[in-house]
CSV table of C-alpha atoms and ligand atoms in Angstrom, one decimal:
chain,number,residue,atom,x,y,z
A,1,UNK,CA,49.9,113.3,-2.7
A,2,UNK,CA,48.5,114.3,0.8
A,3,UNK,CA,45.4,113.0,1.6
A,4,UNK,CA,42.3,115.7,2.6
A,5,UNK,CA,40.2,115.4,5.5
A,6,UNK,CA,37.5,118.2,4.9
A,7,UNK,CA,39.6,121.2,4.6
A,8,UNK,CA,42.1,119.7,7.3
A,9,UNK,CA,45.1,117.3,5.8
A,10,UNK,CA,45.5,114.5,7.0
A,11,UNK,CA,49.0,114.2,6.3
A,12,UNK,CA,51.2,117.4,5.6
A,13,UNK,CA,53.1,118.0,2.0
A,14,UNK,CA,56.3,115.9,0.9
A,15,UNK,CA,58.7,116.6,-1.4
A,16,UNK,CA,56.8,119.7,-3.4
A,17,UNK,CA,58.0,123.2,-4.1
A,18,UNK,CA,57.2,126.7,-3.4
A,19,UNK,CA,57.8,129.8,-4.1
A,20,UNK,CA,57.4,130.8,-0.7
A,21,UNK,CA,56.8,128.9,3.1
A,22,UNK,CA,55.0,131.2,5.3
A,23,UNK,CA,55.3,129.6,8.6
A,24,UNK,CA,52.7,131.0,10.9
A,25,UNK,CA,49.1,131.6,10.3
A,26,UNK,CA,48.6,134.5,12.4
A,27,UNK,CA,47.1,138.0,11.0
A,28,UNK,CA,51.1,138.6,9.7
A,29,UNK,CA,51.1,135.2,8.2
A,30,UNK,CA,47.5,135.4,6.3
A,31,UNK,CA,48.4,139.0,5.4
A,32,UNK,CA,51.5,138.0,3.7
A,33,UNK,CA,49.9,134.9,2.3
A,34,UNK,CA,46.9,137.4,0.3
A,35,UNK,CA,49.8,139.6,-1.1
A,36,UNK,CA,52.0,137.1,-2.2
A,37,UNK,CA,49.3,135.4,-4.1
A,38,UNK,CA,48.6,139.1,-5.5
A,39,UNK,CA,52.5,138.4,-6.6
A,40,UNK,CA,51.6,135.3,-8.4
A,41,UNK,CA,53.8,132.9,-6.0
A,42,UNK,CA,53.4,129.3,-5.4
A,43,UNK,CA,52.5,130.4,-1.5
A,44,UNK,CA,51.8,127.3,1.5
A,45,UNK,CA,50.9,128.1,4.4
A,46,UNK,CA,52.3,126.1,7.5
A,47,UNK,CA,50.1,127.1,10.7
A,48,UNK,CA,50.0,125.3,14.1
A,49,UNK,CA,46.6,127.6,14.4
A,50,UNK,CA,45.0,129.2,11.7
A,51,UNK,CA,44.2,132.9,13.4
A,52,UNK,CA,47.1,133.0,16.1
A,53,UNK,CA,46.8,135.1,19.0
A,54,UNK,CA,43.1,136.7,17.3
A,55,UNK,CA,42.0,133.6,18.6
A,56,UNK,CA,42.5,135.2,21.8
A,57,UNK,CA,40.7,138.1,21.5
A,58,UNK,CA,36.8,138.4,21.5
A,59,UNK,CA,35.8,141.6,19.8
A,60,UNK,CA,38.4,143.7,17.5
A,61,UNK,CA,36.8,147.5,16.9
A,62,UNK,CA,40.2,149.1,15.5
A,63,UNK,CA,40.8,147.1,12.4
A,64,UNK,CA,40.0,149.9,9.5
A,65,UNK,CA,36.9,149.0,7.7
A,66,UNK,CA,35.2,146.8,10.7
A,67,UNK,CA,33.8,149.3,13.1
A,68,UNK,CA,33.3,146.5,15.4
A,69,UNK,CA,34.1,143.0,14.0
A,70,UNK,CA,34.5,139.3,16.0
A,71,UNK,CA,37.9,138.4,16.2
A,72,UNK,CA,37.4,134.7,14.5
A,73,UNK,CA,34.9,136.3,11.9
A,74,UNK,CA,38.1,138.5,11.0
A,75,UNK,CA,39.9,135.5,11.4
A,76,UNK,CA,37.4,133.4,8.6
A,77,UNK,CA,37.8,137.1,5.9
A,78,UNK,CA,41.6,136.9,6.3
A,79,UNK,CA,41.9,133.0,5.4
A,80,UNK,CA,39.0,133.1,2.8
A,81,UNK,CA,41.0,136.1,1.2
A,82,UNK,CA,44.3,134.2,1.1
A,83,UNK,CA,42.6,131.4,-0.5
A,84,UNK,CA,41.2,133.6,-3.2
A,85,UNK,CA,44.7,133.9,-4.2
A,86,UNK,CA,45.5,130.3,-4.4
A,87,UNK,CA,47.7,130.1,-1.4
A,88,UNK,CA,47.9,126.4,0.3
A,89,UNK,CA,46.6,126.2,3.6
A,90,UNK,CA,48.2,123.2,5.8
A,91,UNK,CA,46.7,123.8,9.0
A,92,UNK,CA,48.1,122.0,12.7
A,93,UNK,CA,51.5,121.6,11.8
A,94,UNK,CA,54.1,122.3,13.5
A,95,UNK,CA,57.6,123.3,11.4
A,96,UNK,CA,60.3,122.1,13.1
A,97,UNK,CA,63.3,122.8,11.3
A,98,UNK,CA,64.7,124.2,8.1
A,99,UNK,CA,68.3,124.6,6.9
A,100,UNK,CA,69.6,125.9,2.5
A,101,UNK,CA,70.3,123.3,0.2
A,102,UNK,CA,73.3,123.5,-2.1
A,103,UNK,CA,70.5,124.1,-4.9
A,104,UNK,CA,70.0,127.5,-2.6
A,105,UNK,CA,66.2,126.2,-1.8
A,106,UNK,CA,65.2,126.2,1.7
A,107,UNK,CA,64.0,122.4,2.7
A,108,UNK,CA,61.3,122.6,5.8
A,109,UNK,CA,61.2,119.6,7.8
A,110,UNK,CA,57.9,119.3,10.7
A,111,UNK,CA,55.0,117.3,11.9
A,112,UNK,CA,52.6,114.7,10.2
A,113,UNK,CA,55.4,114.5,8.2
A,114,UNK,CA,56.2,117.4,6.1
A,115,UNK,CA,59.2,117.9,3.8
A,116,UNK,CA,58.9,120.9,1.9
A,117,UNK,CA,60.6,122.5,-0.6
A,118,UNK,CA,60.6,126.6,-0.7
A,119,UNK,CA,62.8,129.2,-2.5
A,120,UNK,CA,61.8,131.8,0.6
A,121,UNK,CA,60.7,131.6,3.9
A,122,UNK,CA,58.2,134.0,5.9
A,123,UNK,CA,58.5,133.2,9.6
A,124,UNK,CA,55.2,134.5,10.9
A,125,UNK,CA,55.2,132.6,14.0
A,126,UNK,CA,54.2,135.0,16.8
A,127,UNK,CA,55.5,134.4,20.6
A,128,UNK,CA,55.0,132.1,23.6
A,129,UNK,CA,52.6,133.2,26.2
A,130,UNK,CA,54.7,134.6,29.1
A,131,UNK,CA,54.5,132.2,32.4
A,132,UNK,CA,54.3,134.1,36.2
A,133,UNK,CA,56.5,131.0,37.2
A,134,UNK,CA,55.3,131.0,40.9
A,135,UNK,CA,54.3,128.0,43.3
A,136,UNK,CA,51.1,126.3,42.1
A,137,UNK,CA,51.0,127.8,38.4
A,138,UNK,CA,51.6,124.8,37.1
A,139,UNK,CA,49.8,122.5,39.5
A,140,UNK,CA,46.8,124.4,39.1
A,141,UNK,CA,47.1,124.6,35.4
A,142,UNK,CA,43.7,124.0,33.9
A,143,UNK,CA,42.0,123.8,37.5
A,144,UNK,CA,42.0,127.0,37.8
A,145,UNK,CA,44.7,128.8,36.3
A,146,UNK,CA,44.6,129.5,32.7
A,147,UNK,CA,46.4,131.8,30.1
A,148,UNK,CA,43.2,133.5,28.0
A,149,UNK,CA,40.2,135.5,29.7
A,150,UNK,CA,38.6,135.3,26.2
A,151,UNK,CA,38.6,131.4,25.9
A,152,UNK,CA,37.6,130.5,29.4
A,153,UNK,CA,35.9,133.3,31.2
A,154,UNK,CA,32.2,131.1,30.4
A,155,UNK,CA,33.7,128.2,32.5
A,156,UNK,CA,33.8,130.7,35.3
A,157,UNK,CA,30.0,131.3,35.1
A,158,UNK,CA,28.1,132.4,38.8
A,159,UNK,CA,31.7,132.2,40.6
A,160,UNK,CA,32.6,134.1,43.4
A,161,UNK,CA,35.5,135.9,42.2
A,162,UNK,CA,38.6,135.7,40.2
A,163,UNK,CA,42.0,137.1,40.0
A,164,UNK,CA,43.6,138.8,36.4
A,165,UNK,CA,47.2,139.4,36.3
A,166,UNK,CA,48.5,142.1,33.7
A,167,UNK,CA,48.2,145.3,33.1
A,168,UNK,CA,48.1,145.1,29.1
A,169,UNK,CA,45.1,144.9,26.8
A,170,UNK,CA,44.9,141.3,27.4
A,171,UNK,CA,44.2,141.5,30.9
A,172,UNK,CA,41.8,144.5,30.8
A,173,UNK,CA,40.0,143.2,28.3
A,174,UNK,CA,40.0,139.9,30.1
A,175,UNK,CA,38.8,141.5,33.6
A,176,UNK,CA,35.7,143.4,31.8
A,177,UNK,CA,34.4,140.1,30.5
A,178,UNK,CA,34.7,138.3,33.8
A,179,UNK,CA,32.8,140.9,35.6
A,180,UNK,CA,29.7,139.8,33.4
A,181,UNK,CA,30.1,136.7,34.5
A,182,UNK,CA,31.9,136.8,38.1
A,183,UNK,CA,30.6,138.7,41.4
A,184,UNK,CA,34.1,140.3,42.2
A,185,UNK,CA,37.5,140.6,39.6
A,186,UNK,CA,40.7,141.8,41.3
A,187,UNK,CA,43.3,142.7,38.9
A,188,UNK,CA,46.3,142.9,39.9
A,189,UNK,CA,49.2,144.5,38.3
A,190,UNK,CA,52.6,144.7,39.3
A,191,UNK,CA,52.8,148.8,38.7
A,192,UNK,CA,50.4,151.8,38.8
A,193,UNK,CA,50.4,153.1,35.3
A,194,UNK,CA,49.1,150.6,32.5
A,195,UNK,CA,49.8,149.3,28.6
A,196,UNK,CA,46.2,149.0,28.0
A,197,UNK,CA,44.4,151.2,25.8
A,198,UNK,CA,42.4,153.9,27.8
A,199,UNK,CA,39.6,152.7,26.4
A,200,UNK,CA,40.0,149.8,28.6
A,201,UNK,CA,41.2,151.8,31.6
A,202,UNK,CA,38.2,153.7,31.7
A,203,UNK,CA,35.8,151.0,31.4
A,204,UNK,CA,37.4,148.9,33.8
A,205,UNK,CA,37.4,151.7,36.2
A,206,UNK,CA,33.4,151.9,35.4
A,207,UNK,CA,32.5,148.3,36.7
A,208,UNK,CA,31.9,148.3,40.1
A,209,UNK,CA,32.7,144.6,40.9
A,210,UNK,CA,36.7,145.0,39.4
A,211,UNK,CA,39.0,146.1,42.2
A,212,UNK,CA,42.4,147.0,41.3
A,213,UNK,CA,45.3,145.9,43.4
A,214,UNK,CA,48.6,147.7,42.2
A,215,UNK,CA,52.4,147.7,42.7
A,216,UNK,CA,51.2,144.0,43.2
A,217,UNK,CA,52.7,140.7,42.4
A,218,UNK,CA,51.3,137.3,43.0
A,219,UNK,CA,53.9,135.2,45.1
A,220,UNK,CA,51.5,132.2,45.5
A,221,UNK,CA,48.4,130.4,43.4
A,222,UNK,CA,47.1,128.2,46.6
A,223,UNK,CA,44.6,125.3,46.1
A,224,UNK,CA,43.2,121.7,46.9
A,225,UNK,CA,41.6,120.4,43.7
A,226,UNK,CA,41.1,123.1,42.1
A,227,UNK,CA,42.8,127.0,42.9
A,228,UNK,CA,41.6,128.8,46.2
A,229,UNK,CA,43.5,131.7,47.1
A,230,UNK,CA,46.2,134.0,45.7
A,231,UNK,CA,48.9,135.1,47.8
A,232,UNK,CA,49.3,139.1,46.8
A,233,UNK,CA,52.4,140.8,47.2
A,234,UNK,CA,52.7,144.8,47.6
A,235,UNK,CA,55.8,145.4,46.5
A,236,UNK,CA,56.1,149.0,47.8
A,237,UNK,CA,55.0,147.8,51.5
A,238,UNK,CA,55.9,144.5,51.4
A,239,UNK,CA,52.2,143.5,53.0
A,240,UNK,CA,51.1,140.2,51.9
A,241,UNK,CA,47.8,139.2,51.1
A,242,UNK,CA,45.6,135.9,50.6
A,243,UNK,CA,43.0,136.8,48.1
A,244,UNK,CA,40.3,133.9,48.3
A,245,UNK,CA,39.4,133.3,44.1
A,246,UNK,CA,38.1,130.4,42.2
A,247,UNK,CA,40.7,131.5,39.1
A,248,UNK,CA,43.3,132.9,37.9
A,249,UNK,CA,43.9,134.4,34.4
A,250,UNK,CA,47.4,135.0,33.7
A,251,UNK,CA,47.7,137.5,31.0
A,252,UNK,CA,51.1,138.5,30.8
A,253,UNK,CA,51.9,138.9,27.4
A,254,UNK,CA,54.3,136.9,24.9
A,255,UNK,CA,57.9,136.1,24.4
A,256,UNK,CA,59.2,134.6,21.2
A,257,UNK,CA,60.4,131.4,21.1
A,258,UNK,CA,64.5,132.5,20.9
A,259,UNK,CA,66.0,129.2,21.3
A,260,UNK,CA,64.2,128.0,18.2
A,261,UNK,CA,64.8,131.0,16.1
A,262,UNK,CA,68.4,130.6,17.0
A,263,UNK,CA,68.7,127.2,16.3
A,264,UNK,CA,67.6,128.0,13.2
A,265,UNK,CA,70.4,130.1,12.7
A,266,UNK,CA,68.2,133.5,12.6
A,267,UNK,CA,69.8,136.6,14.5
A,268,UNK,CA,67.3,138.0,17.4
A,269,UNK,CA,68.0,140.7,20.4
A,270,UNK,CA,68.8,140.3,23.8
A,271,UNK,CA,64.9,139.0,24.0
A,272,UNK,CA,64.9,136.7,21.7
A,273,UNK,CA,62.7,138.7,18.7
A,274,UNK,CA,63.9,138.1,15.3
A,275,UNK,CA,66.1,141.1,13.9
A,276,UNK,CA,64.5,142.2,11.2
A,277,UNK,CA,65.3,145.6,8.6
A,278,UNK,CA,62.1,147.8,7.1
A,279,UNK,CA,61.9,145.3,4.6
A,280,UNK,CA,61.1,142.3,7.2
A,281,UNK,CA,64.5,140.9,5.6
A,282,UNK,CA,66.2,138.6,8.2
A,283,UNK,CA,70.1,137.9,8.3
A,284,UNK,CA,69.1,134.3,6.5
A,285,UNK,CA,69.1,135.1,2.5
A,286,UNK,CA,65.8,134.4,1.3
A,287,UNK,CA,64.4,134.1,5.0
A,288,UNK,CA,61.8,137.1,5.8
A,289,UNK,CA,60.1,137.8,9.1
A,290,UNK,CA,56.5,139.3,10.1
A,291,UNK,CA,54.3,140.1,12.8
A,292,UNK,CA,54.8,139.5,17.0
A,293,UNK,CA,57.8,137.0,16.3
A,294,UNK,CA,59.7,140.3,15.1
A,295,UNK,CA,61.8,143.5,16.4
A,296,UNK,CA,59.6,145.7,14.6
A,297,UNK,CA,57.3,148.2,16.2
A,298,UNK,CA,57.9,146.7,19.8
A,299,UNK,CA,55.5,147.5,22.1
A,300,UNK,CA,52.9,148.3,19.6
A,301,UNK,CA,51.6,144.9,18.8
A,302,UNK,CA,48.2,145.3,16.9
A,303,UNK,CA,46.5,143.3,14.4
A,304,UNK,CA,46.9,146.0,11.6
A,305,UNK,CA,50.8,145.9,12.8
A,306,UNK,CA,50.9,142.3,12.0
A,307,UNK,CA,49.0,143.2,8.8
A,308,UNK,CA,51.5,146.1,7.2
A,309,UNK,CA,54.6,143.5,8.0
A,310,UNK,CA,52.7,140.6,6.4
A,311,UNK,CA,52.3,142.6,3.7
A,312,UNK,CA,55.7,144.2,3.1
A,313,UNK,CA,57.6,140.4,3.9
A,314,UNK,CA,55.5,139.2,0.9
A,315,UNK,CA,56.6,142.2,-1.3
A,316,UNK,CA,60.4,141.6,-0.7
A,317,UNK,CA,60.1,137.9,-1.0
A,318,UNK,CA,58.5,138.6,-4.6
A,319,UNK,CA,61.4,141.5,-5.0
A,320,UNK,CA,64.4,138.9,-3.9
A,321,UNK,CA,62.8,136.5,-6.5
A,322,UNK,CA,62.8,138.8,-9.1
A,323,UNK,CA,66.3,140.2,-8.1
A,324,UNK,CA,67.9,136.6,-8.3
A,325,UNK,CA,65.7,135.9,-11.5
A,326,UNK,CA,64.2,133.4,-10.0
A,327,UNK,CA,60.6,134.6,-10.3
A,328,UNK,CA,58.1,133.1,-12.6
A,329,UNK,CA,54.6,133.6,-12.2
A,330,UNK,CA,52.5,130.7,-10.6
A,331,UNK,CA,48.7,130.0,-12.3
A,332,UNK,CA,47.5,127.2,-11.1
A,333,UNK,CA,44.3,127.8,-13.2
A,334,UNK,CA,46.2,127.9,-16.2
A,335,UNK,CA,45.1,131.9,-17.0
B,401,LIG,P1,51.4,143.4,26.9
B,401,LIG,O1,50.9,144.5,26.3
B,401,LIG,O2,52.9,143.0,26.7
B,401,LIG,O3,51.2,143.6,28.5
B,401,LIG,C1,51.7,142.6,29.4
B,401,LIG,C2,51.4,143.1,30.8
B,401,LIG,O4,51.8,142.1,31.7
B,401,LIG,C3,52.1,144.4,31.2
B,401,LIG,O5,51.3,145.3,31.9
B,401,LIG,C4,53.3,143.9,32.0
B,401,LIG,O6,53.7,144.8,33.0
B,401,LIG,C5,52.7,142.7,32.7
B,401,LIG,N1,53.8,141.7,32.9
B,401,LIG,C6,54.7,141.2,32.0
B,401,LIG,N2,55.5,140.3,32.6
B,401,LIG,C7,55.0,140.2,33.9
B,401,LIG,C8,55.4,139.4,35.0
B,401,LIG,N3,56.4,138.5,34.9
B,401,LIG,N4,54.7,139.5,36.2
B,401,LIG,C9,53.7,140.4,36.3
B,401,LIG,N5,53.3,141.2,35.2
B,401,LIG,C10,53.9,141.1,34.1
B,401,LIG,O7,50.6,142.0,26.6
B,401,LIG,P2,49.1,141.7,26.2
B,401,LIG,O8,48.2,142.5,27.1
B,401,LIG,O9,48.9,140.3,26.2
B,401,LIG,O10,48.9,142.3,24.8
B,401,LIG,C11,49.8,141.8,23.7
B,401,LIG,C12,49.5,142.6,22.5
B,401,LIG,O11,48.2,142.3,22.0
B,401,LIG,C13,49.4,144.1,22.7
B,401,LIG,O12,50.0,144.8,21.6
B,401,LIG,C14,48.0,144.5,22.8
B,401,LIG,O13,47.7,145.8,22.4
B,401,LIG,C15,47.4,143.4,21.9
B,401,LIG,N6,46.0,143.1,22.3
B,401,LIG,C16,45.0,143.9,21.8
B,401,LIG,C17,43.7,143.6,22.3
B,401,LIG,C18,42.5,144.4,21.7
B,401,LIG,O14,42.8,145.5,21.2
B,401,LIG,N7,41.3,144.0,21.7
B,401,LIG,C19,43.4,142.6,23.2
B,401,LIG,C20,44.5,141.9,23.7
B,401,LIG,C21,45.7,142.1,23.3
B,401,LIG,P3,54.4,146.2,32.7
B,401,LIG,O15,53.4,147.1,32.1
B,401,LIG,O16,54.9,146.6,34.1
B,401,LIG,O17,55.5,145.8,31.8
C-alpha cells in the first residue's frame, strides 16, 4: 500500500496490476486515461506533470466547446474527468524503464519507487524543450534566460526590454504577453515567414513596442549577473548586432526524448518521434503511443490533436485486450 499525501503520493505503486500504464499526463495522456476508463480498464496514470506542455500556455480559445478557456482550468476538467472514470492518478513520477515479462505483462520500473505491473502501455510523454545551444544559454539560465513566456513573463514586470526567439505559437504568444508588461519585445526569428497562427501574426504586428528582427539568429546571450545583451546575427547580410535586453525567452519548440524511446526498444524516425500506425499501435506488442511524443500529424501539434490520439490509443489498447482475450471489465465500485 502507497501512502497518500493529499491527492499527491508519497510513495509511487509496487507490485500492482493494470490493465493499462499511461505514461504521460499531458492532454494525450488524460484524453486516453477518460476513454479507457469509458472501456472499463484498470487505468494508472504515471505523470512527471499533470497538464504537460498546457502548463505552458496561458489562454486556449480553439478547444471545441471553450470559446475562450485558461489553459490550467482545461487542465483541472481533463483530470477531474479522468477521475470520474476511476483511473489512478500518480503524479511526479518519473518512469524510467519498462521491458515484457515471460507472463507477456509489461513491468514499469521509475521514481519514488515504482514497480508496476501493466498488460499495455500508452506512452503519452510529449518532447523536450529544444535548446539554442549558444555561449551563455546556460550560464544565464534562470538569470535571465528561460524556456516559457507564459510562466515567467510577470518576473519581467517594468523592464526595459526583452528578446523572444521563435517564430511558432509559443513565441508569438509569448512576445504579446511581454509587451504588457515590457517597454520594447524584439523577436527574433531565424526566417521571414512564420508557424504561428495568423491570429498571432496579426496581433503581434498590432503592438507597437514588438519589433521583429528576421532571417535572424542569436550567436551570443552576454551578461554579468544576470543577461545584458544579445548578440543578433542576420543571416542574409551577415551584420551583427548587440541588442541590450534584460531576458531572453527561448521558445523553440520540442524534440522527443529519442535515446529514451530507443532504449526502450520503441522504433522512432530520423528525429527521434515514436513511429506510430492510425491506430497509435507502436512496433512493441501491447505498447501504444499518443500526443507530441508521436509521428502523427507532425507539424500540427494542438491540444485537440493530442486529444483525438489519446483517445484512439485507449480504444486499441481495449481492442488488443479483447483480441488476446485478455479483457475483463474493471469495477472498482462493485456495479
Ligand atoms: P514550433 O511550432 O515547432 O515552432 C518552433 C519555432 O522555433 C519555429 O518557428 C522554428 O523555426 C524555430 N526554431 C526551431 N529550432 C530553432 C533553432 N535551433 N534556432 C532558432 N529557431 C528555431 O514550436 P512552438 O511554437 O513551441 O509550438 C509547439 C506546438 O504547440 C505547436 O503545435 C503550436 O501550435 C502549439 N502551441 C499552441 C499555442 C496556442 O494555440 N495558444 C501556444 C503555444 C504552442 P522555423 O519556422 O524556421 O522552423
Amino acid at each position: 500500500m502507497s501512502l497518500r499525501l493529499g491527492k499527491i503520493r508519497m510513495k509511487a505503486p509496487r507490485g500492482e496490476h493494470y490493465d493499462v500504464a499511461i505514461i504521460g499526463g499531458g492532454p494525450a495522456g488524460l484524453s486516453a486515461a477518460i476513454y479507457a476508463g469509458r472501456f472499463l480498464l484498470k487505468t494508472i496514470v504515471l505523470a512527471e506533470e499533470v497538464g504537460g506542455q498546457l502548463n505552458l500556455t496561458d489562454w486556449i480559445d480553439d478547444y471545441p466547446g471553450f470559446r475562450r478557456v485558461r489553459a490550467s482550468q482545461l487542465v483541472r476538467n481533463f483530470k477531474m474527468h479522468a477521475e470520474m472514470f476511476n483511473a489512478e492518478i500518480v503524479e511526479m513520477v518519473r518512469v524510467e524503464r519498462f521491458y515484457r515479462t515471460e507472463s507477456g505483462e509489461y513491468r514499469i520500473l521509475g521514481t519514488r519507487g515504482l514497480d508496476i505491473y501493466a498488460k499495455t502501455i500508452i506512452m503519452a510523454v510529449g518532447s523536450k524543450r529544444r535548446k539554442l545551444g549558444v555561449p551563455g544559454e546556460r550560464e544565464f539560465a534562470n538569470k535571465g534566460v528561460s524556456y516559457c513566456s507564459v510562466c515567467d513573463a510577470p518576473l519581467f514586470d517594468g523592464k526595459d526590454a526583452v528578446a523572444v526567439v521563435g517564430g511558432g505559437d509559443a513565441a508569438f504568444e509569448g512576445a504579446i504577453l511581454l509587451s504588457g508588461y515590457v517597454k520594447k519585445v524584439y523577436l527574433i526569428h531565424r526566417r521571414d515567414q512564420f508557424r504561428a497562427k495568423p491570429f498571432f501574426v496579426e496581433e503581434a504586428k498590432s503592438r507597437p513596442n514588438i519589433e521583429f528582427v528576421l532571417n535572424s539568429v542569436v550567436d551570443e546571450i552576454k551578461g554579468d549577473t544576470s543577461v545584458r545583451s544579445v548578440v543578433v546575427r542576420n543571416k542574409i547580410t551577415g551584420e551583427k548586432r548587440e541588442i541590450p535586453v534584460d531576458g531572453i525567452f527561448i521558445e523553440i519548440g520540442f524534440e522527443p526524448p529519442k535515446e529514451w524511446f530507443q532504449s526502450l526498444g520503441l522504433e522512432t524516425d530520423a528525429t527521434g518521434y515514436i513511429k506510430v500506425d492510425e491506430w497509435m499501435r507502436t512496433n512493441l506488442p501491447g505498447v501504444f503511443a499518443a500526443g507530441d511524443c508521436t509521428t502523427m500529424w507532425l507539424g500540427f501539434r494542438q491540444v485537440i490533436t493530442a486529444a483525438a490520439m489519446g483517445a484512439v490509443a485507449a480504444y486499441s489498447a481495449y481492442d488488443y485486450l479483447a483480441e488476446k482475450g485478455l479483457y475483463k471489465p474493471y469495477k472498482p465500485d462493485g456495479k
